[in-house]
Coordinates of C-alpha atoms and ligand atoms in Angstrom, one line a residue:
M1 CA 20.1 20.6 13.8
I2 CA 16.5 21.7 13.9
D3 CA 17.4 25.3 14.7
K4 CA 20.0 25.2 11.9
I5 CA 17.4 24.0 9.4
K6 CA 15.0 26.7 10.5
Q7 CA 17.7 29.4 10.0
Q8 CA 18.3 28.1 6.4
I9 CA 14.5 28.1 5.8
D10 CA 14.3 31.7 6.9
R11 CA 17.3 32.7 4.8
I12 CA 15.9 31.2 1.5
K13 CA 12.4 32.5 2.3
A14 CA 13.9 36.0 2.5
R15 CA 15.1 35.5 -1.1
S16 CA 11.4 35.5 -2.2
A17 CA 10.8 31.8 -2.2
A18 CA 7.0 31.1 -1.9
Y19 CA 7.4 28.1 0.4
L20 CA 10.0 25.7 1.7
D21 CA 10.0 22.5 3.7
A22 CA 12.7 20.2 5.0
R23 CA 12.4 16.6 6.0
Y24 CA 15.2 15.7 8.4
Y25 CA 15.7 12.0 9.1
P26 CA 17.9 11.6 12.2
F27 CA 17.9 7.9 11.3
E28 CA 16.1 5.3 9.2
E29 CA 17.0 1.7 10.0
S30 CA 15.9 -1.5 8.4
N31 CA 16.5 -5.1 9.4
E32 CA 15.7 -8.0 7.0
L33 CA 15.9 -11.7 7.7
L34 CA 15.0 -14.6 5.4
M35 CA 15.2 -18.3 6.1
M36 CA 14.8 -20.6 3.1
N37 CA 14.7 -24.4 3.4
G38 CA 16.4 -24.2 6.8
N39 CA 19.2 -21.9 5.7
L40 CA 19.5 -18.3 6.9
K41 CA 19.8 -16.6 3.4
N42 CA 19.7 -13.0 4.7
A43 CA 20.2 -11.2 7.9
S44 CA 21.0 -7.6 7.0
V45 CA 20.8 -4.3 8.7
S46 CA 21.0 -0.9 7.0
R47 CA 20.9 2.6 8.4
E48 CA 20.8 6.0 6.7
S49 CA 20.2 9.6 7.7
G50 CA 20.0 13.0 6.0
V51 CA 17.8 15.9 4.9
G52 CA 15.6 16.6 1.9
V53 CA 14.7 20.2 1.0
R54 CA 12.0 21.5 -1.3
V55 CA 11.8 25.1 -2.4
L56 CA 8.8 26.5 -4.3
Y57 CA 9.8 29.6 -6.3
K58 CA 7.7 31.3 -9.0
G59 CA 5.5 28.2 -9.5
A60 CA 8.3 25.6 -9.7
W61 CA 9.8 23.1 -7.3
G62 CA 13.5 22.7 -6.6
F63 CA 14.7 19.8 -4.6
S64 CA 18.0 18.8 -3.0
A65 CA 19.0 16.2 -0.4
A66 CA 22.2 15.2 1.4
S67 CA 23.3 12.7 4.0
D68 CA 26.4 14.8 4.8
L69 CA 24.9 17.7 6.9
S70 CA 28.2 19.7 7.2
D71 CA 27.1 22.2 4.6
L72 CA 23.5 23.0 5.2
P73 CA 23.7 26.5 3.4
G74 CA 25.1 24.7 0.3
L75 CA 22.2 22.2 0.4
F76 CA 19.5 24.9 0.7
D77 CA 21.2 27.0 -2.0
K78 CA 21.2 24.0 -4.4
A79 CA 17.5 23.4 -3.8
F80 CA 16.8 27.1 -4.4
D81 CA 19.0 27.1 -7.6
N82 CA 17.1 24.1 -8.9
A83 CA 13.8 25.9 -8.3
R84 CA 15.0 29.0 -10.1
A85 CA 16.2 26.9 -13.1
A86 CA 12.8 25.1 -13.2
A87 CA 10.9 28.4 -12.8
A88 CA 12.2 29.4 -16.3
R89 CA 10.4 26.4 -17.8
V90 CA 7.1 26.3 -16.0
T91 CA 4.2 24.9 -17.9
F92 CA 1.7 24.9 -15.1
P93 CA 2.6 27.1 -12.1
I94 CA 2.5 25.1 -8.9
K95 CA 0.1 26.3 -6.2
L96 CA -0.4 24.5 -2.9
A97 CA -3.7 24.0 -1.2
A98 CA -4.1 26.0 2.0
R99 CA -3.1 24.4 5.3
E100 CA -2.7 25.7 8.8
P101 CA 0.8 25.4 10.3
V102 CA 1.0 22.2 12.3
H103 CA 2.9 21.5 15.6
A104 CA 2.6 17.8 16.4
Q105 CA 4.1 14.5 17.1
F106 CA 3.1 11.1 15.8
D107 CA 4.3 7.8 17.2
S108 CA 3.2 4.6 15.5
P109 CA 1.9 2.1 18.1
C110 CA 4.8 -0.2 19.2
M111 CA 5.3 -1.9 22.5
M112 CA 8.5 -3.9 21.9
D113 CA 11.1 -2.2 19.7
P114 CA 12.2 -4.9 17.2
F115 CA 15.6 -3.3 17.0
Q116 CA 16.2 -4.1 20.7
V117 CA 15.4 -7.8 20.2
P118 CA 18.5 -10.0 19.9
L119 CA 19.3 -11.5 16.5
A120 CA 19.2 -15.0 18.2
D121 CA 15.5 -14.5 19.1
K122 CA 14.6 -13.6 15.5
V123 CA 16.6 -16.5 14.0
S124 CA 15.0 -18.8 16.6
F125 CA 11.5 -17.7 15.5
L126 CA 12.4 -18.4 11.8
E127 CA 13.8 -21.8 12.8
T128 CA 10.6 -22.7 14.6
M129 CA 8.5 -21.7 11.6
D130 CA 10.9 -23.5 9.2
K131 CA 10.3 -26.8 11.1
K132 CA 6.5 -26.3 10.9
L133 CA 6.8 -25.7 7.1
N134 CA 9.1 -28.6 6.5
Q135 CA 6.4 -31.2 5.6
P136 CA 5.6 -33.6 2.8
G137 CA 4.6 -31.9 -0.4
V138 CA 6.6 -28.8 0.3
F139 CA 9.5 -28.4 -2.1
L140 CA 10.6 -24.9 -1.2
R141 CA 9.7 -23.0 2.0
D142 CA 10.7 -19.7 3.5
A143 CA 10.0 -17.5 6.5
S144 CA 10.8 -13.8 6.5
L145 CA 10.9 -10.8 8.9
T146 CA 11.4 -7.2 8.0
F147 CA 11.6 -4.4 10.5
I148 CA 11.8 -0.6 9.7
R149 CA 12.3 2.2 12.3
K150 CA 12.6 5.8 11.4
Q151 CA 12.4 9.3 12.8
I152 CA 11.3 12.2 10.6
I153 CA 11.3 15.9 11.5
F154 CA 9.2 18.0 9.1
I155 CA 9.8 21.7 9.2
D156 CA 8.3 24.3 6.8
S157 CA 8.4 28.0 6.1
A158 CA 4.8 28.5 7.4
G159 CA 5.9 27.6 10.9
S160 CA 5.1 23.8 11.0
E161 CA 7.2 21.4 13.0
I162 CA 6.2 17.7 13.1
E163 CA 8.1 14.8 14.6
K164 CA 7.2 11.3 13.5
N165 CA 8.5 8.1 15.1
I166 CA 7.5 5.1 13.0
T167 CA 8.1 1.4 13.5
E168 CA 7.0 -1.1 10.9
V169 CA 6.9 -4.9 11.1
F170 CA 6.3 -7.2 8.1
A171 CA 6.5 -11.0 8.3
G172 CA 5.5 -13.9 6.1
L173 CA 5.6 -17.6 5.4
D174 CA 5.6 -19.2 2.0
V175 CA 5.4 -22.8 0.8
N176 CA 5.8 -24.1 -2.7
G177 CA 5.4 -27.6 -4.2
T178 CA 5.3 -29.2 -7.7
D179 CA 2.1 -30.7 -9.0
P180 CA 1.9 -33.9 -11.1
Q181 CA 2.1 -31.7 -14.3
G182 CA 5.4 -30.2 -13.0
V183 CA 3.8 -26.8 -12.3
M184 CA 5.0 -25.0 -9.2
Q185 CA 2.1 -24.2 -6.8
E186 CA 2.3 -21.7 -3.9
R187 CA 0.5 -20.8 -0.7
K188 CA 1.5 -18.0 1.7
F189 CA 0.6 -16.2 4.8
R190 CA 1.4 -12.5 5.5
L191 CA 1.1 -10.7 8.9
G192 CA -1.6 -8.0 8.8
Q193 CA -3.2 -5.9 11.5
M194 CA -5.1 -9.0 12.8
G195 CA -7.3 -6.7 14.9
K196 CA -4.3 -5.8 17.1
P197 CA -3.6 -2.3 18.4
T198 CA 0.3 -2.3 18.0
R199 CA 2.9 -3.8 15.7
G200 CA 6.2 -4.0 17.4
W201 CA 8.0 -7.3 18.1
E202 CA 4.8 -8.3 20.1
S203 CA 3.0 -8.8 16.7
I204 CA 5.3 -11.7 16.0
D205 CA 3.0 -14.1 17.7
T206 CA 4.4 -17.7 17.5
E207 CA 1.0 -19.3 17.9
L208 CA -0.6 -17.2 15.2
F209 CA 2.2 -18.0 12.8
A210 CA 2.2 -21.7 13.7
A211 CA -1.5 -22.1 13.0
N212 CA -1.1 -20.4 9.7
A213 CA 2.0 -22.5 8.8
E214 CA -0.1 -25.6 9.3
R215 CA -3.0 -24.2 7.3
I216 CA -0.9 -23.2 4.3
V217 CA 0.9 -26.5 4.2
R218 CA -2.5 -28.3 4.3
E219 CA -3.9 -26.0 1.6
L220 CA -0.8 -26.4 -0.6
N221 CA -1.3 -30.2 -0.5
E222 CA -4.9 -29.8 -1.4
V223 CA -3.9 -27.7 -4.4
L224 CA -1.2 -30.2 -5.5
A225 CA -3.9 -33.0 -5.6
A226 CA -6.6 -30.8 -7.2
Q227 CA -7.9 -30.6 -10.8
D228 CA -7.6 -27.5 -12.9
C229 CA -10.0 -24.5 -12.4
P230 CA -12.9 -24.8 -14.9
K231 CA -13.2 -22.2 -17.7
D232 CA -16.6 -20.5 -17.6
D233 CA -18.5 -17.5 -16.3
R234 CA -19.7 -17.6 -12.7
S235 CA -19.7 -15.7 -9.4
V236 CA -16.3 -15.1 -7.8
I237 CA -16.1 -14.7 -4.0
L238 CA -12.8 -13.0 -3.2
L239 CA -11.2 -13.4 0.2
P240 CA -9.1 -10.6 1.6
G241 CA -5.9 -12.4 0.4
I242 CA -6.8 -11.5 -3.2
M243 CA -9.4 -8.8 -2.7
Y244 CA -6.7 -6.5 -1.3
L245 CA -4.8 -6.7 -4.6
Q246 CA -7.9 -6.2 -6.7
T247 CA -8.6 -3.0 -4.7
H248 CA -4.9 -2.0 -4.9
E249 CA -4.6 -2.3 -8.6
T250 CA -8.0 -1.3 -10.0
I251 CA -9.1 1.3 -7.4
G252 CA -6.0 2.5 -5.5
H253 CA -3.5 3.1 -8.3
A254 CA -6.3 4.3 -10.7
L255 CA -7.3 7.0 -8.2
E256 CA -3.9 8.6 -7.6
L257 CA -4.5 12.2 -8.7
D258 CA -1.0 12.7 -10.3
R259 CA -1.7 9.6 -12.4
I260 CA -5.1 10.9 -13.4
L261 CA -3.4 14.2 -14.4
G262 CA -0.9 12.2 -16.6
Y263 CA 2.2 12.4 -14.5
E264 CA 2.8 8.7 -14.1
L265 CA 2.5 7.5 -17.7
A266 CA 6.0 6.2 -18.3
Y267 CA 6.5 3.8 -15.5
A268 CA 3.3 1.9 -14.6
G269 CA 0.7 3.4 -17.0
G270 CA -2.0 6.0 -16.6
S271 CA -5.5 5.9 -15.3
F272 CA -8.8 5.6 -17.3
V273 CA -10.3 8.1 -14.8
T274 CA -10.7 11.7 -16.0
L275 CA -11.5 14.9 -14.1
D276 CA -15.0 14.9 -15.6
D277 CA -15.7 11.6 -13.9
F278 CA -15.7 13.0 -10.3
G279 CA -19.2 13.2 -8.9
K280 CA -20.9 11.1 -11.7
L281 CA -18.9 8.0 -12.8
R282 CA -20.6 4.8 -11.7
Y283 CA -17.4 3.0 -10.6
G284 CA -19.2 0.2 -8.9
S285 CA -22.5 -1.1 -7.7
D286 CA -24.3 0.7 -4.9
R287 CA -22.8 -1.8 -2.4
L288 CA -19.3 -0.3 -3.0
T289 CA -18.0 2.4 -0.7
V290 CA -14.3 2.9 -0.7
R291 CA -12.2 5.3 1.4
A292 CA -8.6 6.4 1.7
N293 CA -8.6 6.2 5.5
A294 CA -5.2 7.1 7.0
L295 CA -6.8 7.2 10.5
V296 CA -7.2 3.4 10.9
P297 CA -5.2 2.3 14.0
N298 CA -2.0 0.4 13.6
S299 CA -1.3 0.3 9.8
P300 CA 1.6 1.3 7.6
G301 CA -1.0 3.5 5.8
S302 CA -1.6 5.6 9.0
F303 CA 1.3 7.9 9.6
G304 CA -0.1 11.0 11.4
Y305 CA 1.0 13.6 8.9
D306 CA 2.0 13.3 5.2
D307 CA 5.2 14.8 3.7
D308 CA 3.4 18.0 2.9
G309 CA 2.7 18.3 6.6
T310 CA -1.0 17.7 6.1
P311 CA -2.8 15.8 8.9
C312 CA -4.0 12.3 8.0
R313 CA -7.6 12.1 6.9
D314 CA -10.4 9.7 6.1
V315 CA -11.4 10.5 2.5
V316 CA -14.3 8.9 0.7
L317 CA -13.3 7.8 -2.8
I318 CA -16.3 6.0 -4.0
D319 CA -19.7 6.6 -2.3
K320 CA -22.3 3.8 -2.8
G321 CA -20.8 3.2 -6.3
T322 CA -20.2 6.8 -7.4
L323 CA -16.7 8.2 -7.8
V324 CA -16.3 11.2 -5.5
G325 CA -12.7 11.4 -4.4
A326 CA -9.0 10.7 -5.2
I327 CA -5.7 10.1 -3.4
T328 CA -4.3 13.6 -3.2
G329 CA -1.6 16.0 -1.9
R330 CA -1.5 19.8 -1.7
Q331 CA -0.1 20.4 -5.2
M332 CA -2.3 18.2 -7.4
V333 CA -5.7 19.2 -5.9
E334 CA -5.0 22.8 -7.0
E335 CA -3.9 21.8 -10.5
A336 CA -6.9 19.5 -10.9
N337 CA -9.4 22.1 -9.7
A338 CA -7.8 24.7 -12.1
R339 CA -7.8 22.3 -15.1
A340 CA -11.4 21.2 -14.4
Q341 CA -12.5 24.8 -13.8
R342 CA -14.6 23.6 -10.9
Q343 CA -13.8 22.7 -7.3
I344 CA -13.6 19.0 -7.3
F345 CA -11.2 18.8 -4.3
N346 CA -11.5 20.7 -1.1
G347 CA -7.9 20.7 0.2
S348 CA -5.3 18.0 0.3
G349 CA -6.2 14.4 1.3
G350 CA -3.0 14.1 3.2
A351 CA -1.5 11.4 1.0
N352 CA 1.7 12.9 -0.4
R353 CA 4.6 10.7 0.8
A354 CA 8.3 10.1 0.0
T355 CA 10.0 6.8 0.5
A356 CA 13.2 8.4 1.8
F357 CA 14.7 11.8 2.6
Y358 CA 16.3 11.8 -0.8
R359 CA 13.1 11.4 -2.8
V360 CA 10.3 14.0 -3.4
P361 CA 6.9 13.2 -2.1
I362 CA 4.2 12.0 -4.5
E363 CA 0.7 10.8 -4.1
R364 CA 0.6 7.4 -2.4
M365 CA -2.1 5.1 -1.2
T366 CA -2.8 5.3 2.6
N367 CA -5.3 2.6 3.7
I368 CA -7.5 2.0 0.7
N369 CA -10.4 0.3 2.4
I370 CA -13.8 -1.0 1.5
D371 CA -16.7 -0.5 3.9
P372 CA -18.2 -3.8 5.3
G373 CA -21.7 -4.5 3.9
S374 CA -24.8 -6.4 4.6
G375 CA -23.8 -9.8 3.1
G376 CA -23.1 -11.4 6.4
T377 CA -20.3 -14.0 7.0
L378 CA -18.4 -16.0 4.3
D379 CA -20.8 -18.9 5.0
D380 CA -23.8 -16.6 4.4
I381 CA -22.4 -15.5 1.1
I382 CA -21.6 -19.1 0.0
A383 CA -25.1 -20.2 1.0
K384 CA -26.6 -17.6 -1.4
T385 CA -24.3 -18.5 -4.3
E386 CA -25.7 -20.9 -6.9
K387 CA -22.5 -21.3 -9.0
G388 CA -19.3 -19.8 -8.0
I389 CA -15.7 -20.0 -6.9
I390 CA -14.0 -18.7 -3.8
L391 CA -10.5 -17.4 -4.5
D392 CA -7.6 -16.5 -2.3
G393 CA -3.8 -15.6 -2.5
D394 CA -2.2 -13.5 -5.2
R395 CA 0.0 -15.6 -7.6
S396 CA 0.3 -13.3 -10.6
W397 CA -1.3 -10.1 -11.9
S398 CA -1.5 -8.1 -15.1
I399 CA -3.2 -4.8 -15.6
G400 CA -4.2 -2.8 -18.7
S401 CA -2.0 0.3 -19.4
N402 CA -4.7 2.6 -17.9
R403 CA -6.0 0.0 -15.4
E404 CA -9.2 -0.5 -17.5
Q405 CA -8.8 -4.3 -17.5
F406 CA -7.1 -6.9 -15.3
H407 CA -6.1 -10.6 -15.1
F408 CA -5.3 -12.2 -11.8
A409 CA -4.0 -15.7 -11.0
T410 CA -4.7 -17.0 -7.5
E411 CA -3.1 -19.6 -5.3
I412 CA -6.2 -21.6 -4.5
G413 CA -9.9 -21.8 -5.5
W414 CA -12.8 -23.6 -3.9
L415 CA -15.8 -24.3 -6.2
V416 CA -19.3 -23.4 -4.9
E417 CA -22.3 -25.3 -6.3
D418 CA -25.9 -24.7 -5.0
G419 CA -24.8 -22.9 -1.9
R420 CA -22.2 -25.3 -0.9
K421 CA -18.4 -25.4 -1.0
T422 CA -17.5 -28.5 -3.0
K423 CA -13.8 -29.0 -4.1
V424 CA -10.5 -27.3 -4.3
V425 CA -9.1 -26.4 -7.8
K426 CA -5.7 -25.3 -8.9
N427 CA -4.4 -22.7 -11.4
A428 CA -7.5 -20.6 -10.7
T429 CA -7.6 -17.3 -12.6
Y430 CA -10.2 -14.6 -13.3
R431 CA -10.3 -11.5 -15.5
G432 CA -12.5 -8.5 -16.2
D433 CA -13.0 -5.0 -17.2
T434 CA -12.5 -2.7 -14.2
L435 CA -15.8 -0.8 -14.3
K436 CA -18.0 -3.7 -15.4
F437 CA -16.4 -5.9 -12.7
W438 CA -16.9 -3.4 -9.8
N439 CA -20.5 -2.8 -11.0
S440 CA -21.1 -6.6 -10.8
L441 CA -20.4 -6.5 -7.0
S442 CA -23.4 -8.3 -5.6
S443 CA -22.5 -9.0 -2.0
V444 CA -20.2 -7.4 0.6
G445 CA -19.4 -9.3 3.8
S446 CA -20.0 -7.9 7.3
A447 CA -17.3 -6.4 9.6
A448 CA -16.6 -10.0 10.8
T449 CA -15.1 -10.7 7.3
W450 CA -13.1 -7.5 7.2
E451 CA -9.3 -7.7 7.4
L452 CA -6.6 -5.1 7.2
K453 CA -3.8 -6.4 5.0
Y454 CA -0.3 -4.7 4.9
V455 CA 1.5 -4.0 1.7
D456 CA 5.3 -3.5 2.1
N457 CA 6.4 -3.1 -1.5
C458 CA 4.1 -0.8 -3.6
G459 CA 6.2 0.7 -6.3
K460 CA 5.7 4.1 -8.0
G461 CA 7.6 6.9 -9.5
Q462 CA 10.9 7.3 -11.4
P463 CA 13.3 6.7 -9.6
N464 CA 11.1 4.0 -8.1
Q465 CA 9.8 4.7 -4.6
V466 CA 8.8 1.6 -2.6
M467 CA 6.0 2.4 -0.1
Q468 CA 4.2 0.7 2.8
L469 CA 0.4 0.9 3.1
G470 CA -2.7 -1.0 4.0
H471 CA -6.0 -2.3 2.7
G472 CA -9.0 -3.0 5.0
I473 CA -11.1 -5.4 3.0
P474 CA -14.3 -7.5 3.6
V475 CA -15.1 -10.7 1.6
C476 CA -16.8 -9.6 -1.7
R477 CA -18.8 -11.4 -4.4
F478 CA -18.9 -10.4 -8.0
D479 CA -21.3 -12.0 -10.6
N480 CA -20.7 -13.2 -14.2
V481 CA -17.0 -13.2 -14.1
R482 CA -14.8 -15.1 -16.6
I483 CA -12.6 -17.6 -14.8
G484 CA -10.0 -20.2 -15.8
E485 CA -8.3 -18.5 -18.8
Ligands
ZN501 ZN1 1.2 -0.6 -5.9

């Protein structure tokens, strides 16, 4: 099949196409299991395969994809015809940032292939967790497992050939209960990197999940018995379980270069960031250094090579508070440099990804991480906080249309008075203006507080493309934040 694809690439290239690439998926499998209140609600398997072809001709893309590979010439002709039709209507001729041809293989770290594990073992794990979660105060409980396995062969007209073998594991526990006012309260646990080097079936560690099951049940009951979060201005100390989402929504999505250039307005809004801002905007306090680091070991945001064939990189986005970079692919960096009439971006950041063979790649977060700081442990940060609240767990979120403001509700809050954690509160919320908020960052925890969280369901694009990624996040404190409304 690879040779046949190469022949077609050569054939269309000879018809004066500027560039072609093909992503051949010999297979992509997913396996999802969900147990809710002791009942196995879902145990499904899906499998697909096919090829997606991009052709660049006279400054325009043409795309075509098929799962039936019996007519490869027809598939490539269709992509070329689409490019020729689009070339008649070009508003901004597409150029791709330079890149050397790549011959490589990437295997995500996996010791035990979850697709080789018997269904009975997976169900048995869920049953064990279900029993742990079935405790007083818990009205609704669920335990879930999601496994993804795929092989992608990337071939382009410049001579690149990349094989990727990727296994993903996502798992979680959720408990819900009703408080005396009749409001549903929630606490959850999600599997993240947890400092481990691999994520096959071996990452489904029964002891780790059992300990977290106990913790979330205990914390849910504390929330159910708690008073409401006060309404005032104070310091907020965000644990990684909410800090990841703060970073995702108000840094990650805001710094996707296609969004900055206005290509994502319809679906999930634009970005307040403009091309003029690079190199000078004070995005946050000088304690804030953020990177799109696709080289972190064992994360869904580390995938070897993106769907432009660009090797993964570690790109600084915000350097000691100043905006310096974006989440980029080969096409948008050229357009941004041309529009800005200066070289903001030096090559692609290697972040162009498609969710499937039948979608075109767009700029996606990799691992959008915050560097650990000098704030010490969580206890150190609490000890230096006069009046604050510790927050964890995402419950709801709402973002301004250009990500200039936000409002998050969290699962749990712990008040801090005079350097001491006092009591749990429920219905804890906080809100802010993105730039003012990040500029109020007053303490960043040490590497000991840093956790790599997995995200399995980031949505972007029309049609929607669900993507997997990561956020490596320390505990952070922000000052003068409005809470409780
Ligand atoms: Zn997202």
